[in-house]
Short mmCIF file of C-alpha atoms and ligand atoms in Angstrom, two decimals:
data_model
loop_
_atom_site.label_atom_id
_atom_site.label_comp_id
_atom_site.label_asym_id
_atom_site.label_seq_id
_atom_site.Cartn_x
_atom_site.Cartn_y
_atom_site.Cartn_z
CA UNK Z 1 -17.20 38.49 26.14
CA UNK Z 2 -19.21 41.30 27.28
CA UNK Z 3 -21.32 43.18 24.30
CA UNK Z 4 -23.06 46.04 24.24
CA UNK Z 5 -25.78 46.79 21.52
CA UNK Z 6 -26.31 50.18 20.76
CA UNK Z 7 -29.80 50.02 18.64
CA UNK Z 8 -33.47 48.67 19.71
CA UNK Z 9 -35.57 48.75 16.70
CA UNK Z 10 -35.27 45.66 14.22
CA UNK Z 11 -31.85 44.86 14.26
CA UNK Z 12 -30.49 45.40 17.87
CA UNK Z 13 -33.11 42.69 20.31
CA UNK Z 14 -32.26 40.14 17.62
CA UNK Z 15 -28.17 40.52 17.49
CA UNK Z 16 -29.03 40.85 21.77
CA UNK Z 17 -31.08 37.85 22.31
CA UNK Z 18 -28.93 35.54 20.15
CA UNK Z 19 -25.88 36.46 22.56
CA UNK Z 20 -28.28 36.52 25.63
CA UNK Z 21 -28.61 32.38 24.30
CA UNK Z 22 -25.05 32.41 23.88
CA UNK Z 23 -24.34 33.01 27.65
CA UNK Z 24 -22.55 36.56 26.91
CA UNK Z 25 -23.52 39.33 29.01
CA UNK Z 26 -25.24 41.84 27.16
CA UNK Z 27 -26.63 45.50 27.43
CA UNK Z 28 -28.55 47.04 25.16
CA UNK Z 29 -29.18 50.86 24.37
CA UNK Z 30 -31.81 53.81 22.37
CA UNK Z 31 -30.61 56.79 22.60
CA UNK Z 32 -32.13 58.12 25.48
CA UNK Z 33 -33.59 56.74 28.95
CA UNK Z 34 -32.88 53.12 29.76
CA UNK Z 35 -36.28 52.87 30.88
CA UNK Z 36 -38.17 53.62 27.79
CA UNK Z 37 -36.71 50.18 26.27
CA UNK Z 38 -37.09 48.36 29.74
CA UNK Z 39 -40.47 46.59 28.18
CA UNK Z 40 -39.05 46.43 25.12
CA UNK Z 41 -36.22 44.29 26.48
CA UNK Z 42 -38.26 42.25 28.88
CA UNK Z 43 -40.33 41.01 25.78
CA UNK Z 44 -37.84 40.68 22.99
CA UNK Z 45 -34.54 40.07 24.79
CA UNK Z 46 -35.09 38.60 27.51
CA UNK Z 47 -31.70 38.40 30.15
CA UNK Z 48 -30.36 41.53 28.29
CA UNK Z 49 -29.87 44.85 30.54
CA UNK Z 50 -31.18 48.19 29.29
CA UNK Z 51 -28.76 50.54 29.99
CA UNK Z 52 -27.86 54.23 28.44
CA UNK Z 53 -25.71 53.93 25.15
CA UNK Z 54 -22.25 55.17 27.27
CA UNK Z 55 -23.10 52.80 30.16
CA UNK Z 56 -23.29 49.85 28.02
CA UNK Z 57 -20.64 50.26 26.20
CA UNK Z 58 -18.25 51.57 29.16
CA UNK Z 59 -18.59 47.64 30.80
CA UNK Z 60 -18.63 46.37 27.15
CA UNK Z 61 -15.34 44.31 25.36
CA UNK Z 62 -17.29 44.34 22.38
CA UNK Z 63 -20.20 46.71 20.77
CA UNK Z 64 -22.73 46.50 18.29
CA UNK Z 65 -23.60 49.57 16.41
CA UNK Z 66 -27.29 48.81 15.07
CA UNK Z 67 -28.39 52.23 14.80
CA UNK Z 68 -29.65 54.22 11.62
CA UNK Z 69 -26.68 55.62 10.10
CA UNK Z 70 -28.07 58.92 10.22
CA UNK Z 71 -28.27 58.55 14.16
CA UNK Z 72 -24.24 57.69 13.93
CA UNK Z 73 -23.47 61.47 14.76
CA UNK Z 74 -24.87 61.40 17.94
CA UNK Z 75 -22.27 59.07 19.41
CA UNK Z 76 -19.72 60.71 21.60
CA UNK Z 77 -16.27 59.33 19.91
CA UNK Z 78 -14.07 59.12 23.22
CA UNK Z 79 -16.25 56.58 25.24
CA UNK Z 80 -15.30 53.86 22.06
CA UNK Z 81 -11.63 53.56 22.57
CA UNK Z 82 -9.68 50.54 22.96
CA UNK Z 83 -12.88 48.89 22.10
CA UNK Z 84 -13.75 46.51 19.64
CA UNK Z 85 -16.84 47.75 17.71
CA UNK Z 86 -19.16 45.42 15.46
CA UNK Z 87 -20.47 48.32 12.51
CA UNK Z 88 -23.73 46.82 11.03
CA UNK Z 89 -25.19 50.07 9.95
CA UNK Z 90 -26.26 50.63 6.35
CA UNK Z 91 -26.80 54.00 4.13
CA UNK Z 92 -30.81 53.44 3.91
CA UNK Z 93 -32.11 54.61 1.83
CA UNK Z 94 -28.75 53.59 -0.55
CA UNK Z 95 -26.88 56.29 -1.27
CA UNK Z 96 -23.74 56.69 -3.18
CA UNK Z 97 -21.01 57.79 -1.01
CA UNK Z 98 -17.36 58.02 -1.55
CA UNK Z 99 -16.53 55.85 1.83
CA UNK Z 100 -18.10 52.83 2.96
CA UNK Z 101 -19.79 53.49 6.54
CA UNK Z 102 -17.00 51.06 8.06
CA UNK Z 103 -14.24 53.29 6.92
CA UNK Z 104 -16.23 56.67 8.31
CA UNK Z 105 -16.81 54.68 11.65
CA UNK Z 106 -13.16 54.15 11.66
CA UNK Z 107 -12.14 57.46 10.84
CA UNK Z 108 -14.29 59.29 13.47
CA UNK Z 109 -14.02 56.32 16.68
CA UNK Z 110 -10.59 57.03 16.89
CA UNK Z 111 -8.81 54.16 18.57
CA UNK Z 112 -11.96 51.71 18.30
CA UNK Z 113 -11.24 48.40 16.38
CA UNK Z 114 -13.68 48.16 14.15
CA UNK Z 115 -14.83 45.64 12.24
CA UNK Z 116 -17.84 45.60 9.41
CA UNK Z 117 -20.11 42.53 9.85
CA UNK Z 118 -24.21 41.80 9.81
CA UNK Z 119 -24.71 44.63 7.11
CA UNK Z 120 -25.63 42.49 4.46
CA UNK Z 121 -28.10 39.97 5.95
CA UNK Z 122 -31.90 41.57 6.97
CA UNK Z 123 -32.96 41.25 10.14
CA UNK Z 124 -35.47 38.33 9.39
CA UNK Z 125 -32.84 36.50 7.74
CA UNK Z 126 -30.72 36.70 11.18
CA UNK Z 127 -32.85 34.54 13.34
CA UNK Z 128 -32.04 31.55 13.59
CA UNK Z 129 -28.73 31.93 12.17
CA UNK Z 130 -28.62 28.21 10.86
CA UNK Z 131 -25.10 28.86 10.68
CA UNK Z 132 -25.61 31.28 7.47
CA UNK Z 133 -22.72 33.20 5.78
CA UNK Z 134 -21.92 36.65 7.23
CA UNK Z 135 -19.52 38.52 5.76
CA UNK Z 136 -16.97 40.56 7.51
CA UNK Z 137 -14.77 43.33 7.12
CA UNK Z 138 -11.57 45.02 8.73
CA UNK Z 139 -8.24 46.36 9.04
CA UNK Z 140 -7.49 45.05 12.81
CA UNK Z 141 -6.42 41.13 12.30
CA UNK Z 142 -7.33 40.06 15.88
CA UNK Z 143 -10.42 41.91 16.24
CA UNK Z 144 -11.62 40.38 12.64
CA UNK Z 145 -10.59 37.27 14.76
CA UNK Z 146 -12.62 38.25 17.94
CA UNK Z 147 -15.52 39.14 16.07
CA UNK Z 148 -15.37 35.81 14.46
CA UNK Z 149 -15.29 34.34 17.47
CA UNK Z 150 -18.39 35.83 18.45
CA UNK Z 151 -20.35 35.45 14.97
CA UNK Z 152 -19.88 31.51 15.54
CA UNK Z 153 -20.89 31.83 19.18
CA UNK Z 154 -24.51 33.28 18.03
CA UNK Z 155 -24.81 30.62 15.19
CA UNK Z 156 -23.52 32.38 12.10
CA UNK Z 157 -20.88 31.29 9.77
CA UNK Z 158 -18.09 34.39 9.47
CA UNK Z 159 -16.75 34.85 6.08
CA UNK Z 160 -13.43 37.27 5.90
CA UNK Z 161 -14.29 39.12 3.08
CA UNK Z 162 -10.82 42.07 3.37
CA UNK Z 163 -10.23 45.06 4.89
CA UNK Z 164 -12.72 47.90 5.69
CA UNK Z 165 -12.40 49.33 2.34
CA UNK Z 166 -13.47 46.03 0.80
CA UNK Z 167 -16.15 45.94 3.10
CA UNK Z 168 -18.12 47.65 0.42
CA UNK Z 169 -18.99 44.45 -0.86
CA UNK Z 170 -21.02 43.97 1.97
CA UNK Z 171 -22.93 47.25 1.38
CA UNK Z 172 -26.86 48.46 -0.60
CA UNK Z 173 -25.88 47.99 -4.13
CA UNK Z 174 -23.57 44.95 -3.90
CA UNK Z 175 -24.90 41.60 -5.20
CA UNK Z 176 -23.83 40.28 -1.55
CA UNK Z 177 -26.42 42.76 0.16
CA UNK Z 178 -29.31 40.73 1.37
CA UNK Z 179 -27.62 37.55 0.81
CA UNK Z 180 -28.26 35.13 3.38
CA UNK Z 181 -26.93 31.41 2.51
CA UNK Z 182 -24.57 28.86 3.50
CA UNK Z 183 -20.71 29.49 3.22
CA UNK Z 184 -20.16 27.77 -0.47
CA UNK Z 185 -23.11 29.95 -1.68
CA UNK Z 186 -21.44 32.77 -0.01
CA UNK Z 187 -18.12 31.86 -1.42
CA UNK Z 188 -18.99 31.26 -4.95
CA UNK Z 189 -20.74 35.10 -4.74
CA UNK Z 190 -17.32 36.61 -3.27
CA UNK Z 191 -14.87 34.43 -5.88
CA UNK Z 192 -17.11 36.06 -8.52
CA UNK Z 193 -17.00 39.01 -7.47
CA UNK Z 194 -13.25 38.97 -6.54
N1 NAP P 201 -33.41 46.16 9.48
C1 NAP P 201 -32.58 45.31 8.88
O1 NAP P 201 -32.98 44.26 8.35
C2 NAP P 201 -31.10 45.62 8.86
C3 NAP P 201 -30.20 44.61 8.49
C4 NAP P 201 -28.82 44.86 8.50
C5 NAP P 201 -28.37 46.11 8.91
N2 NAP P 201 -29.27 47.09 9.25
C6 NAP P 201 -28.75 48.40 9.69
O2 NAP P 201 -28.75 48.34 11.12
C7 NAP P 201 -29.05 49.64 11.66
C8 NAP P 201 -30.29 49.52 12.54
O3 NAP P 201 -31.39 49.12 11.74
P1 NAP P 201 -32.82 48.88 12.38
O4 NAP P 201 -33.67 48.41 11.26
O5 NAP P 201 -32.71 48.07 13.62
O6 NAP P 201 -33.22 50.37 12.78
P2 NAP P 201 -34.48 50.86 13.65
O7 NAP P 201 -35.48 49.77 13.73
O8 NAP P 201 -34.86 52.20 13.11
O9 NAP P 201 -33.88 51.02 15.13
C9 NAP P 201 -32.95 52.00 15.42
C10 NAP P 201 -32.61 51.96 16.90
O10 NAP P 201 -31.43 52.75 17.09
C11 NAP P 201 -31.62 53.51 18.27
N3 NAP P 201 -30.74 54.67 18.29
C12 NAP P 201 -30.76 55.78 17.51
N4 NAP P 201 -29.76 56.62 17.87
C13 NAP P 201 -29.10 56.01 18.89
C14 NAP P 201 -28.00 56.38 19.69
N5 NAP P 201 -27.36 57.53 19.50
N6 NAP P 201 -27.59 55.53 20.68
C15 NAP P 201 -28.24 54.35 20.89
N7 NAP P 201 -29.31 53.94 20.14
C16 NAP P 201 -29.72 54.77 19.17
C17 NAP P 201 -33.09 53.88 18.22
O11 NAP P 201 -33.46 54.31 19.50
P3 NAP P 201 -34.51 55.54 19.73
O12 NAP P 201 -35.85 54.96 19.42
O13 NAP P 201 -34.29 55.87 21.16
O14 NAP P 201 -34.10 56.63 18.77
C18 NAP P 201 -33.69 52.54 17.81
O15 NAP P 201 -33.83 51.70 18.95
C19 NAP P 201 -29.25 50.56 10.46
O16 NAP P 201 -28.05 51.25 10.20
C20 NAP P 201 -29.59 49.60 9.32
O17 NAP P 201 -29.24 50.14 8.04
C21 NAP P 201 -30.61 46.87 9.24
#
């Protein structure tokens, strides 16, 4: 499985060195030159190529979105289709909106399959995995099943938690958000919640 993780701040070398140990191939992208994350790279994710956003994701089965969801506008739709895309992005600061950002991904990467996963957990909680709870999120059965595939392969525990729309639970303002446990702790949140 080939990934591609758009995002190098806090979130993106993290999600790209734990599939670097994995043995996937991964890229990883800013938003501009390749170059200005080559050190960046080197140091904290180590085996991962920089490579512009549309690069990475053009060689890529599946993609990471891990930038800030402001930044989200900036993608160019088209280069996303047929391809299954991993939305970890967050309203920060919280805001009350009348979609989750799943369902907007969704809505605007026409023909993506996208599934909402990694949201809930911070950044420090995601390494090691320790085979912790992640929620996830989607409409597409088989790419909820391929992303699943792929949260095990890093070390995480995936936890189907419904479709896009559901998703929510996953989101600032949920008591799931920042949650980072073992799948009965999970569990006993989401069956309370339910
Ligand atoms: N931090 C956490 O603990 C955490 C946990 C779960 C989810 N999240 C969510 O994950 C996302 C990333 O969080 P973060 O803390 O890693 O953010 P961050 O540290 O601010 O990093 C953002 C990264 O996104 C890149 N970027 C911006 N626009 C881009 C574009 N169009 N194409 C490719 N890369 C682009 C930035 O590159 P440039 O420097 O080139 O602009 C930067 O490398 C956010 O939506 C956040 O809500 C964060």
């Amino acid at each position: 499985m080939r990934i591609a993780v758009l995002g190098a701040g806090h979130v993106g070398p993290v999600l790209a060195r734990l599939a670097v140990a994995a043995g996937c191939p991964v890229a990883i992208a800013g938003s501009g030159d390749p170059a200005r994350i080559a050190m960046i790279t080197e140091f904290l994710a180590p085996g991962a190529v920089p490579l512009s956003a549309s690069d990475a994701v053009a060689d890529a089965d599946l993609v990471v979105l891990a930038i800030p969801w402001h930044r989200f506008g900036m993608l160019e739709p088209g280069m996303f289709t047929g391809k299954i895309v991993i939305d970890a992005m967050n309203h920060w600061p919280p805001a009350a909106a009348p979609l989750g950002t799943s369902e907007e991904v969704a809505s605007r990467l026409v023909g993506a399959r996208v599934v909402k996963t990694l949201n809930h957990i911070a950044c420090q909680d995601m390494e090691p995995p320790d085979g912790r709870a992640v929620g996830l999120a989607g409409d597409d059965a088989a790419a909820v099943e391929a992303v699943s595939e792929f949260l095990r392969r890093i070390g995480f525990e995936p936890v189907p938690v419904g479709s896009l729309a559901a998703g929510r639970l996953l989101e600032p303002g949920s008591p799931l958000f920042g949650v980072a446990v073992a799948r009965p702790e999970f569990e006993k949140f989401t069956k309370e919640l339910a």
